[in-house]
CSV table of C-alpha atoms in Angstrom, one decimal:
chain,number,residue,atom,x,y,z
A,243,UNK,CA,-33.9,-1.9,-9.6
A,244,UNK,CA,-34.7,-1.7,-5.9
A,245,UNK,CA,-35.4,1.7,-4.6
A,246,UNK,CA,-32.6,2.9,-2.2
A,247,UNK,CA,-34.6,5.7,-0.1
A,248,UNK,CA,-35.7,7.5,-3.2
A,249,UNK,CA,-39.0,6.6,-4.8
A,250,UNK,CA,-38.6,8.6,-7.9
A,251,UNK,CA,-34.9,9.1,-8.5
A,252,UNK,CA,-31.5,8.2,-7.4
A,253,UNK,CA,-29.4,10.9,-6.1
A,254,UNK,CA,-25.8,10.6,-7.6
A,255,UNK,CA,-23.0,13.0,-6.4
A,256,UNK,CA,-20.4,13.4,-9.1
A,257,UNK,CA,-16.9,14.4,-8.1
A,258,UNK,CA,-14.5,15.7,-10.5
A,259,UNK,CA,-10.8,15.9,-9.5
A,260,UNK,CA,-7.9,17.4,-11.2
A,261,UNK,CA,-5.1,15.0,-12.0
A,262,UNK,CA,-2.1,17.3,-11.5
A,263,UNK,CA,-1.7,16.4,-7.8
A,264,UNK,CA,1.7,17.0,-6.4
A,265,UNK,CA,3.2,13.7,-4.9
A,266,UNK,CA,3.2,13.9,-1.1
A,267,UNK,CA,6.2,12.9,0.7
A,268,UNK,CA,6.6,11.1,4.0
A,269,UNK,CA,6.7,13.3,7.0
A,270,UNK,CA,9.0,13.4,10.0
A,271,UNK,CA,7.9,11.7,13.2
A,272,UNK,CA,9.1,12.9,16.6
A,273,UNK,CA,10.2,9.9,18.5
A,274,UNK,CA,11.2,11.9,21.7
A,275,UNK,CA,8.0,11.0,23.7
A,276,UNK,CA,9.0,7.2,23.4
A,277,UNK,CA,12.7,7.4,22.6
A,278,UNK,CA,13.6,5.7,25.8
A,279,UNK,CA,11.5,2.7,25.0
A,280,UNK,CA,12.9,2.0,21.6
A,281,UNK,CA,15.3,-0.9,20.8
A,282,UNK,CA,17.7,-0.8,17.8
A,283,UNK,CA,18.1,-4.0,15.8
A,284,UNK,CA,19.9,-5.1,12.7
A,285,UNK,CA,19.4,-8.1,10.3
A,286,UNK,CA,22.0,-10.1,8.3
A,287,UNK,CA,21.6,-7.8,5.3
A,288,UNK,CA,22.6,-4.7,7.4
A,289,UNK,CA,19.0,-3.3,7.5
A,290,UNK,CA,18.0,-1.6,10.8
A,291,UNK,CA,14.7,-1.9,12.8
A,292,UNK,CA,13.7,0.4,15.6
A,293,UNK,CA,10.9,-1.2,17.7
A,294,UNK,CA,8.8,-0.9,20.8
A,295,UNK,CA,5.7,-2.4,22.2
A,296,UNK,CA,5.8,-0.5,25.5
A,297,UNK,CA,4.7,3.0,24.4
A,298,UNK,CA,1.0,3.0,25.9
A,299,UNK,CA,0.6,-0.6,24.6
A,300,UNK,CA,0.8,0.6,21.0
A,301,UNK,CA,3.6,-0.9,19.0
A,302,UNK,CA,6.0,1.2,16.8
A,303,UNK,CA,8.0,-0.5,14.1
A,304,UNK,CA,10.5,1.5,12.0
A,305,UNK,CA,12.8,0.0,9.3
A,306,UNK,CA,15.4,1.3,6.9
A,307,UNK,CA,19.0,2.5,7.0
A,308,UNK,CA,21.0,4.0,9.9
A,309,UNK,CA,20.1,7.4,8.6
A,310,UNK,CA,16.4,7.0,7.3
A,311,UNK,CA,13.7,4.8,8.8
A,312,UNK,CA,10.2,4.5,7.8
A,313,UNK,CA,7.2,3.7,10.0
A,314,UNK,CA,5.8,0.3,9.1
A,315,UNK,CA,1.9,-0.1,8.2
A,316,UNK,CA,0.7,-2.5,11.0
A,317,UNK,CA,-2.0,-4.8,9.7
A,318,UNK,CA,-3.2,-8.1,11.1
A,319,UNK,CA,-2.7,-9.6,14.5
A,320,UNK,CA,-0.6,-8.3,17.4
A,321,UNK,CA,-0.3,-10.2,20.7
A,322,UNK,CA,1.6,-10.1,24.0
A,323,UNK,CA,2.5,-12.8,26.4
A,324,UNK,CA,4.2,-11.3,29.3
A,325,UNK,CA,7.2,-9.5,28.1
A,326,UNK,CA,7.1,-11.5,24.7
A,327,UNK,CA,5.2,-9.9,21.8
A,328,UNK,CA,4.5,-10.3,18.1
A,329,UNK,CA,3.6,-7.6,15.5
A,330,UNK,CA,2.1,-8.3,12.0
A,331,UNK,CA,3.2,-5.9,9.4
A,332,UNK,CA,1.8,-5.2,5.9
A,333,UNK,CA,4.0,-6.8,3.3
A,334,UNK,CA,2.2,-6.8,-0.2
A,335,UNK,CA,4.9,-8.5,-2.1
A,336,UNK,CA,4.4,-11.7,0.0
A,337,UNK,CA,1.7,-14.3,-0.5
A,338,UNK,CA,-1.7,-14.1,1.2
A,339,UNK,CA,-2.1,-12.8,3.9
A,340,UNK,CA,0.4,-10.3,2.7
A,341,UNK,CA,2.1,-9.9,6.1
A,342,UNK,CA,5.4,-10.1,7.8
A,343,UNK,CA,6.1,-10.2,11.5
A,344,UNK,CA,8.6,-8.7,14.0
A,345,UNK,CA,8.8,-10.8,17.3
A,346,UNK,CA,10.4,-10.7,20.6
A,347,UNK,CA,10.6,-13.8,22.6
A,348,UNK,CA,10.7,-14.7,26.2
A,349,UNK,CA,14.3,-15.6,25.9
A,350,UNK,CA,15.2,-12.0,25.0
A,351,UNK,CA,15.7,-12.6,21.3
A,352,UNK,CA,14.2,-10.8,18.2
A,353,UNK,CA,13.3,-12.1,14.9
A,354,UNK,CA,11.5,-11.3,11.7
A,355,UNK,CA,9.6,-13.6,9.5
A,356,UNK,CA,8.7,-13.0,5.8
A,357,UNK,CA,7.4,-16.4,5.0
A,358,UNK,CA,7.3,-19.8,6.7
A,359,UNK,CA,10.6,-20.6,5.1
A,360,UNK,CA,12.2,-17.3,5.6
A,361,UNK,CA,13.0,-16.4,9.3
A,362,UNK,CA,15.9,-14.5,10.5
A,363,UNK,CA,17.2,-13.5,13.9
A,364,UNK,CA,17.8,-9.7,14.6
A,365,UNK,CA,20.8,-8.5,16.4
A,366,UNK,CA,20.4,-5.8,19.2
A,367,UNK,CA,22.5,-2.9,18.5
A,368,UNK,CA,23.9,-1.0,21.5
A,369,UNK,CA,26.2,1.7,22.6
A,370,UNK,CA,27.3,4.5,20.3
A,371,UNK,CA,25.8,3.1,17.1
A,372,UNK,CA,22.3,2.8,18.8
A,373,UNK,CA,22.6,6.2,20.1
A,374,UNK,CA,23.8,7.5,16.8
A,375,UNK,CA,20.7,6.1,15.1
A,376,UNK,CA,18.3,7.4,17.6
A,377,UNK,CA,19.7,10.9,17.8
A,378,UNK,CA,20.6,11.5,14.3
A,379,UNK,CA,18.5,9.1,12.2
A,380,UNK,CA,15.5,10.5,10.3
A,381,UNK,CA,12.1,8.8,11.5
A,382,UNK,CA,9.4,9.1,8.9
A,383,UNK,CA,5.8,8.2,8.2
A,384,UNK,CA,5.2,5.3,5.9
A,385,UNK,CA,6.8,5.5,2.5
A,386,UNK,CA,3.9,3.8,0.7
A,387,UNK,CA,1.7,6.9,-0.1
A,388,UNK,CA,-0.7,5.0,-2.5
A,389,UNK,CA,-3.3,2.3,-2.6
A,390,UNK,CA,-4.9,0.3,-5.3
A,391,UNK,CA,-8.4,1.3,-6.6
A,392,UNK,CA,-8.9,-0.7,-9.8
A,393,UNK,CA,-7.2,-3.6,-11.5
A,394,UNK,CA,-8.3,-5.3,-14.8
A,395,UNK,CA,-6.8,-6.9,-17.9
A,396,UNK,CA,-7.7,-7.9,-21.4
A,397,UNK,CA,-7.3,-11.4,-22.9
A,398,UNK,CA,-3.9,-10.5,-24.5
A,399,UNK,CA,-2.3,-9.9,-20.9
A,400,UNK,CA,-2.6,-6.1,-21.0
A,401,UNK,CA,-3.2,-4.8,-17.5
A,402,UNK,CA,-5.2,-1.6,-16.6
A,403,UNK,CA,-4.4,-0.3,-13.1
A,404,UNK,CA,-5.6,2.8,-11.2
A,405,UNK,CA,-4.4,4.0,-7.7
A,406,UNK,CA,-5.0,6.8,-5.4
A,407,UNK,CA,-3.3,8.5,-2.6
A,408,UNK,CA,-3.9,6.8,0.8
A,409,UNK,CA,-6.1,8.5,3.3
A,410,UNK,CA,-3.1,9.4,5.4
A,411,UNK,CA,-1.8,11.4,2.5
A,412,UNK,CA,-5.0,13.0,1.5
A,413,UNK,CA,-6.9,10.7,-0.9
A,414,UNK,CA,-7.9,11.2,-4.5
A,415,UNK,CA,-4.8,12.0,-7.0
A,416,UNK,CA,-6.0,9.2,-9.3
A,417,UNK,CA,-3.4,7.8,-11.7
A,418,UNK,CA,-4.1,5.3,-14.6
A,419,UNK,CA,-1.4,2.7,-15.9
A,420,UNK,CA,-1.7,0.5,-18.8
A,421,UNK,CA,0.6,-2.2,-20.2
A,422,UNK,CA,2.2,-5.7,-19.8
A,423,UNK,CA,3.7,-6.8,-16.5
A,424,UNK,CA,6.9,-4.9,-15.9
A,425,UNK,CA,6.2,-2.4,-18.7
A,426,UNK,CA,3.4,-0.4,-17.4
A,427,UNK,CA,3.0,3.3,-18.6
A,428,UNK,CA,1.0,6.1,-16.9
A,429,UNK,CA,-1.8,7.6,-19.1
A,430,UNK,CA,-2.3,11.3,-18.5
A,431,UNK,CA,-5.8,12.0,-17.5
A,432,UNK,CA,-7.6,15.2,-16.8
A,433,UNK,CA,-11.1,14.1,-15.4
A,434,UNK,CA,-12.3,11.7,-12.9
A,435,UNK,CA,-16.1,11.0,-12.4
A,436,UNK,CA,-17.2,9.1,-9.4
A,437,UNK,CA,-20.8,8.4,-8.4
A,438,UNK,CA,-23.0,5.6,-7.2
A,439,UNK,CA,-22.7,3.8,-10.5
A,440,UNK,CA,-18.9,3.6,-10.6
A,441,UNK,CA,-15.9,5.6,-12.0
A,442,UNK,CA,-15.0,7.1,-15.3
A,443,UNK,CA,-11.3,8.1,-16.0
A,444,UNK,CA,-10.8,10.0,-19.2
A,445,UNK,CA,-8.1,12.0,-21.0
A,446,UNK,CA,-8.7,15.6,-21.8
A,447,UNK,CA,-10.1,15.0,-25.3
A,448,UNK,CA,-12.2,12.1,-24.1
A,449,UNK,CA,-10.6,9.8,-26.7
A,450,UNK,CA,-9.4,7.3,-24.0
A,451,UNK,CA,-11.6,6.4,-21.1
A,452,UNK,CA,-11.5,3.6,-18.5
A,453,UNK,CA,-14.9,2.9,-17.0
A,454,UNK,CA,-15.8,0.9,-14.0
A,455,UNK,CA,-19.5,0.1,-13.5
A,456,UNK,CA,-20.9,-1.0,-10.1
A,457,UNK,CA,-24.1,-3.1,-10.2
A,458,UNK,CA,-26.2,-1.5,-7.4
A,459,UNK,CA,-28.4,-4.5,-7.2
A,460,UNK,CA,-25.6,-7.1,-7.2
A,461,UNK,CA,-22.8,-5.4,-5.2
A,462,UNK,CA,-20.2,-8.0,-6.0
A,463,UNK,CA,-20.6,-7.5,-9.8
A,464,UNK,CA,-18.1,-4.9,-11.3
A,465,UNK,CA,-17.5,-4.5,-14.9
A,466,UNK,CA,-14.6,-2.6,-16.4
A,467,UNK,CA,-14.4,-1.4,-19.9
A,468,UNK,CA,-11.6,0.2,-21.9
A,469,UNK,CA,-12.8,2.7,-24.7
A,470,UNK,CA,-10.5,4.0,-27.3
A,471,UNK,CA,-12.4,6.2,-29.9
A,472,UNK,CA,-15.4,4.1,-31.0
A,473,UNK,CA,-13.8,0.8,-29.9
A,474,UNK,CA,-14.8,-0.7,-26.5
A,475,UNK,CA,-13.0,-3.5,-24.9
A,476,UNK,CA,-14.7,-5.4,-22.1
A,477,UNK,CA,-12.0,-6.2,-19.5
A,478,UNK,CA,-11.7,-8.9,-17.0
A,479,UNK,CA,-12.0,-7.2,-13.5
A,480,UNK,CA,-9.6,-8.5,-10.9
A,481,UNK,CA,-9.6,-8.1,-7.0
A,482,UNK,CA,-6.8,-5.6,-6.1
A,483,UNK,CA,-6.6,-7.1,-2.5
A,484,UNK,CA,-6.0,-10.7,-3.6
A,485,UNK,CA,-3.5,-9.5,-6.4
A,486,UNK,CA,-1.2,-7.4,-4.2
A,487,UNK,CA,2.0,-9.4,-5.2
A,488,UNK,CA,1.2,-8.8,-8.8
A,489,UNK,CA,0.5,-5.1,-8.2
A,490,UNK,CA,3.4,-4.4,-5.9
A,491,UNK,CA,6.0,-6.7,-7.4
A,492,UNK,CA,5.2,-7.8,-11.0
A,493,UNK,CA,3.5,-4.7,-12.6
A,494,UNK,CA,6.7,-2.6,-11.9
A,495,UNK,CA,4.5,0.6,-11.0
A,496,UNK,CA,6.2,0.8,-7.5
A,497,UNK,CA,9.6,1.0,-6.4
A,498,UNK,CA,8.5,-0.3,-3.0
A,499,UNK,CA,10.9,1.0,-0.3
A,500,UNK,CA,10.9,1.4,3.3
A,501,UNK,CA,9.1,-1.8,4.2
A,502,UNK,CA,10.0,-5.2,5.5
A,503,UNK,CA,10.1,-8.1,3.2
A,504,UNK,CA,10.3,-5.8,0.3
A,505,UNK,CA,13.0,-7.7,-1.5
A,506,UNK,CA,11.2,-10.9,-1.5
């Protein structure tokens, strides 16, 4: 093993975190500073979008109902061409690159795109309805409070999945799910050990453990093992990023709400 700044030893910091973490909730966003720059839109399904790209050059996209709208996670490209603009939004149920878009064209029309075959125009909402949404609607931070950490499966099609709270919501708060697609069950764990060699997720008695080992010499090499009593099962480690549609659509762990293209 190559030395990494320590000739005699490798310093490993192990963090143990309690699993009983209260699930965070989206928080209100005060839109008053840029309320006059917001445009209210509606799609054919009756969902509402509240958008702007004029607040200090920073886009804001909200999506939801007339009473409750969530800030959209902006990911990927954003561009402007005169008054026209386009903003990419994280949409994990879509194929790679896992993005939808909201666009404003030079002719003054809006549209949203979820795939190359699914585009729809957005209607501008004006008058009392727009005023009602901006005055009485609740504008919240993103409803997606968790992010994937680990994904693996065995040769019987049983999946092993770990998520954590996103940084915006405090991080940590590990959860472990095991099962077939659409029938995942959360496994109660009491301890998480994380160090330079990987992670260990274990139950209170230690009878069940999910272990992820990181090869410090070959950074791309990750091995995952499920341990039940004395039985060890080597798992196939999967890339969470490239398997976002599987995680957010097929596994059934999340009831994804508050995001565009969430029904695709």
